[in-house]
Each structure stands twice: as structure tokens, then as C-alpha cells.
PDB file of C-alpha atoms in Angstrom:
ATOM      1  CA  UNK A 111     138.910 136.756 -28.280  1.00 70.00           C
ATOM      2  CA  UNK A 112     137.981 137.383 -31.905  1.00 80.00           C
ATOM      3  CA  UNK A 113     137.932 134.342 -34.179  1.00 84.00           C
ATOM      4  CA  UNK A 114     137.913 135.301 -37.856  1.00 87.00           C
ATOM      5  CA  UNK A 115     138.532 133.008 -40.846  1.00 84.00           C
ATOM      6  CA  UNK A 116     139.370 130.130 -38.424  1.00 86.00           C
ATOM      7  CA  UNK A 117     142.143 132.115 -36.725  1.00 86.00           C
ATOM      8  CA  UNK A 118     142.172 133.380 -33.123  1.00 89.00           C
ATOM      9  CA  UNK A 119     143.324 136.932 -33.375  1.00 89.00           C
ATOM     10  CA  UNK A 120     145.638 138.255 -30.592  1.00 90.00           C
ATOM     11  CA  UNK A 121     143.575 140.339 -28.088  1.00 88.00           C
ATOM     12  CA  UNK A 122     145.977 143.082 -27.144  1.00 90.00           C
ATOM     13  CA  UNK A 123     147.108 144.111 -30.625  1.00 91.00           C
ATOM     14  CA  UNK A 124     145.662 146.928 -32.691  1.00 91.00           C
ATOM     15  CA  UNK A 125     143.075 145.827 -35.238  1.00 89.00           C
ATOM     16  CA  UNK A 126     145.342 146.681 -38.158  1.00 90.00           C
ATOM     17  CA  UNK A 127     148.116 144.399 -36.825  1.00 92.00           C
ATOM     18  CA  UNK A 128     145.807 141.699 -35.504  1.00 91.00           C
ATOM     19  CA  UNK A 129     144.216 141.020 -38.888  1.00 91.00           C
ATOM     20  CA  UNK A 130     147.644 140.322 -40.426  1.00 92.00           C
ATOM     21  CA  UNK A 131     147.693 137.045 -38.440  1.00 92.00           C
ATOM     22  CA  UNK A 132     145.310 135.746 -41.083  1.00 92.00           C
ATOM     23  CA  UNK A 133     147.107 134.143 -44.005  1.00 93.00           C
ATOM     24  CA  UNK A 134     146.634 136.317 -47.094  1.00 92.00           C
ATOM     25  CA  UNK A 135     146.034 139.568 -45.281  1.00 93.00           C
ATOM     26  CA  UNK A 136     148.818 142.057 -44.908  1.00 94.00           C
ATOM     27  CA  UNK A 137     148.972 145.606 -43.504  1.00 94.00           C
ATOM     28  CA  UNK A 138     147.438 147.457 -46.439  1.00 94.00           C
ATOM     29  CA  UNK A 139     144.644 144.828 -46.851  1.00 94.00           C
ATOM     30  CA  UNK A 140     143.938 145.023 -43.124  1.00 93.00           C
ATOM     31  CA  UNK A 141     143.621 148.802 -43.323  1.00 94.00           C
ATOM     32  CA  UNK A 142     141.232 148.454 -46.287  1.00 94.00           C
ATOM     33  CA  UNK A 143     139.061 145.927 -44.361  1.00 93.00           C
ATOM     34  CA  UNK A 144     138.842 148.112 -41.273  1.00 92.00           C
ATOM     35  CA  UNK A 145     138.079 151.176 -43.392  1.00 93.00           C
ATOM     36  CA  UNK A 146     135.336 149.398 -45.266  1.00 92.00           C
ATOM     37  CA  UNK A 147     133.893 148.054 -41.952  1.00 90.00           C
ATOM     38  CA  UNK A 148     133.984 151.553 -40.424  1.00 91.00           C
ATOM     39  CA  UNK A 149     136.347 150.620 -37.574  1.00 90.00           C
ATOM     40  CA  UNK A 150     139.230 152.775 -36.269  1.00 90.00           C
ATOM     41  CA  UNK A 151     142.687 151.397 -37.119  1.00 86.00           C
ATOM     42  CA  UNK A 152     144.018 151.955 -33.593  1.00 87.00           C
ATOM     43  CA  UNK A 153     141.168 150.131 -31.864  1.00 90.00           C
ATOM     44  CA  UNK A 154     142.363 146.976 -30.211  1.00 91.00           C
ATOM     45  CA  UNK A 155     140.940 143.572 -31.172  1.00 89.00           C
ATOM     46  CA  UNK A 156     139.448 142.956 -27.707  1.00 89.00           C
ATOM     47  CA  UNK A 157     137.496 146.257 -27.984  1.00 89.00           C
ATOM     48  CA  UNK A 158     135.618 145.140 -31.101  1.00 89.00           C
ATOM     49  CA  UNK A 159     131.966 144.351 -30.443  1.00 89.00           C
ATOM     50  CA  UNK A 160     129.995 141.586 -32.137  1.00 90.00           C
ATOM     51  CA  UNK A 161     128.636 143.860 -34.887  1.00 92.00           C
ATOM     52  CA  UNK A 162     132.156 145.030 -35.816  1.00 90.00           C
ATOM     53  CA  UNK A 163     133.404 141.428 -35.900  1.00 90.00           C
ATOM     54  CA  UNK A 164     130.555 140.468 -38.137  1.00 92.00           C
ATOM     55  CA  UNK A 165     131.262 143.376 -40.477  1.00 92.00           C
ATOM     56  CA  UNK A 166     134.931 142.363 -40.695  1.00 92.00           C
ATOM     57  CA  UNK A 167     133.986 138.712 -41.379  1.00 92.00           C
ATOM     58  CA  UNK A 168     131.632 139.804 -44.155  1.00 93.00           C
ATOM     59  CA  UNK A 169     134.207 141.976 -45.874  1.00 92.00           C
ATOM     60  CA  UNK A 170     136.840 139.224 -45.712  1.00 92.00           C
ATOM     61  CA  UNK A 171     134.563 136.436 -46.906  1.00 90.00           C
ATOM     62  CA  UNK A 172     133.079 138.483 -49.764  1.00 92.00           C
ATOM     63  CA  UNK A 173     136.230 140.112 -51.144  1.00 91.00           C
ATOM     64  CA  UNK A 174     139.287 138.052 -50.280  1.00 90.00           C
ATOM     65  CA  UNK A 175     140.612 134.571 -50.584  1.00 91.00           C
ATOM     66  CA  UNK A 176     142.328 133.626 -47.306  1.00 89.00           C
ATOM     67  CA  UNK A 177     143.768 130.696 -45.313  1.00 88.00           C
ATOM     68  CA  UNK A 178     143.009 127.243 -46.816  1.00 89.00           C
ATOM     69  CA  UNK A 179     141.606 128.344 -50.140  1.00 92.00           C
ATOM     70  CA  UNK A 180     144.588 130.672 -50.803  1.00 92.00           C
ATOM     71  CA  UNK A 181     147.156 128.039 -49.669  1.00 93.00           C
ATOM     72  CA  UNK A 182     145.553 125.404 -51.939  1.00 94.00           C
ATOM     73  CA  UNK A 183     145.485 127.809 -54.910  1.00 94.00           C
ATOM     74  CA  UNK A 184     149.171 128.610 -54.399  1.00 94.00           C
ATOM     75  CA  UNK A 185     150.012 124.917 -54.280  1.00 95.00           C
ATOM     76  CA  UNK A 186     147.964 124.244 -57.405  1.00 96.00           C
ATOM     77  CA  UNK A 187     149.850 127.037 -59.212  1.00 95.00           C
ATOM     78  CA  UNK A 188     153.182 125.498 -58.285  1.00 95.00           C
ATOM     79  CA  UNK A 189     151.991 122.026 -59.234  1.00 96.00           C
ATOM     80  CA  UNK A 190     150.936 123.340 -62.628  1.00 96.00           C
ATOM     81  CA  UNK A 191     154.403 124.785 -63.198  1.00 95.00           C
ATOM     82  CA  UNK A 192     155.946 121.437 -62.204  1.00 95.00           C
ATOM     83  CA  UNK A 193     153.621 119.502 -64.555  1.00 96.00           C
ATOM     84  CA  UNK A 194     154.318 121.631 -67.647  1.00 96.00           C
ATOM     85  CA  UNK A 195     158.071 121.468 -66.820  1.00 93.00           C
ATOM     86  CA  UNK A 196     158.705 125.132 -67.508  1.00 95.00           C
ATOM     87  CA  UNK A 197     161.809 126.894 -66.179  1.00 95.00           C
ATOM     88  CA  UNK A 198     160.123 128.064 -63.011  1.00 95.00           C
ATOM     89  CA  UNK A 199     158.746 124.520 -62.462  1.00 95.00           C
ATOM     90  CA  UNK A 200     162.175 123.026 -62.833  1.00 95.00           C
ATOM     91  CA  UNK A 201     163.579 125.526 -60.304  1.00 94.00           C
ATOM     92  CA  UNK A 202     160.816 124.530 -57.869  1.00 94.00           C
ATOM     93  CA  UNK A 203     161.601 120.863 -58.397  1.00 94.00           C
ATOM     94  CA  UNK A 204     165.356 121.387 -57.770  1.00 93.00           C
ATOM     95  CA  UNK A 205     164.710 123.556 -54.729  1.00 92.00           C
ATOM     96  CA  UNK A 206     166.511 126.558 -56.148  1.00 93.00           C
ATOM     97  CA  UNK A 207     165.443 130.224 -56.301  1.00 94.00           C
ATOM     98  CA  UNK A 208     162.678 130.722 -58.887  1.00 93.00           C
ATOM     99  CA  UNK A 209     162.868 134.438 -59.595  1.00 93.00           C
ATOM    100  CA  UNK A 210     166.354 134.897 -61.000  1.00 90.00           C
ATOM    101  CA  UNK A 211     168.360 135.480 -57.900  1.00 92.00           C
ATOM    102  CA  UNK A 212     172.070 134.574 -57.805  1.00 92.00           C
ATOM    103  CA  UNK A 213     172.929 131.133 -56.424  1.00 92.00           C
ATOM    104  CA  UNK A 214     176.703 131.193 -56.211  1.00 90.00           C
ATOM    105  CA  UNK A 215     176.839 132.837 -52.793  1.00 90.00           C
ATOM    106  CA  UNK A 216     173.310 133.442 -51.517  1.00 91.00           C
ATOM    107  CA  UNK A 217     170.006 131.540 -51.611  1.00 91.00           C
ATOM    108  CA  UNK A 218     170.693 129.468 -48.480  1.00 91.00           C
ATOM    109  CA  UNK A 219     167.042 129.545 -47.576  1.00 91.00           C
ATOM    110  CA  UNK A 220     166.052 127.628 -50.707  1.00 91.00           C
ATOM    111  CA  UNK A 221     169.131 125.389 -50.925  1.00 91.00           C
ATOM    112  CA  UNK A 222     169.366 124.417 -47.246  1.00 91.00           C
ATOM    113  CA  UNK A 223     172.385 124.021 -45.101  1.00 92.00           C
ATOM    114  CA  UNK A 224     175.779 124.074 -46.793  1.00 90.00           C
ATOM    115  CA  UNK A 225     177.182 120.769 -48.023  1.00 87.00           C
ATOM    116  CA  UNK A 226     180.945 121.014 -47.738  1.00 88.00           C
ATOM    117  CA  UNK A 227     182.911 119.688 -50.664  1.00 85.00           C
ATOM    118  CA  UNK A 228     186.598 118.838 -50.016  1.00 80.00           C
ATOM    119  CA  UNK A 229     189.069 120.863 -52.046  1.00 77.00           C
ATOM    120  CA  UNK A 230     191.792 119.375 -54.242  1.00 76.00           C
ATOM    121  CA  UNK A 231     194.883 118.174 -52.377  1.00 78.00           C
ATOM    122  CA  UNK A 232     198.150 119.739 -53.489  1.00 79.00           C
ATOM    123  CA  UNK A 233     200.765 117.376 -54.773  1.00 79.00           C
ATOM    124  CA  UNK A 234     203.902 117.360 -52.535  1.00 78.00           C
ATOM    125  CA  UNK A 235     207.135 118.379 -54.281  1.00 76.00           C
ATOM    126  CA  UNK A 236     210.016 115.889 -54.148  1.00 70.00           C
TER     127      UNK A 236
END
């Protein structure tokens, strides 16, 4: 089992897919890392030898911010927006979409489960 950047990579996945289990590394970045390390994209994680794992670790540590450092940087950026009380910061604070999406119908992921509001009762005619 390969352990890179504090994450146990899945053994039976291709290297390109396995690297995406690390926070901050997507498909294109994984391809770049494997290319720079000189490893075939289709080679499975459990087929990597120690030299290849070391090469991958070196590329990731030298060129990319991943896992804890990236998470803390993201949190600091959000905290900065909250502190300066800009529009994006206020949207973060209210738990609404930050990037201009509509909120009348969608955005359930940000707003949470629906809170039903009772409609107005009709007055009975006499």
C-alpha cells in the first residue's frame, strides 16, 4: 500500500485515479505528477516500486500544496472574507451561495433542508 502525503492510496486503482484521493490533486494534476515522475498512467498503485513512490512524493512536496496546508489556506481565505465583511464574506456567514447562483429555487446544498412556511389561510365567505 502506498502512503503519500499522509493518505493511504487505494491499491487496485490506476495511478492517475489513485492520486486523486489526495486533497488538492485532481485528474490533470495527477497526470502531470506521473508524467514528471516518469511513470505510466495506467500502472496500478500496487505496482509502483519504492523509487517511483519516492519520485511521486518529491514532485508533490516540491510543487504542490496538499491536504492540511491547502485546507488551512482555504479556511484562512474564507475567514479573511468574513473579517472584512465584503459581499462574499456575508454570503459565507449567511450560508448562502457565494458565486451569484439563484436562490429562489435551487441552492439546497448551501441552505440545507427546506423549512416549510405555512401559506395564508383564505377567508371563508358568508
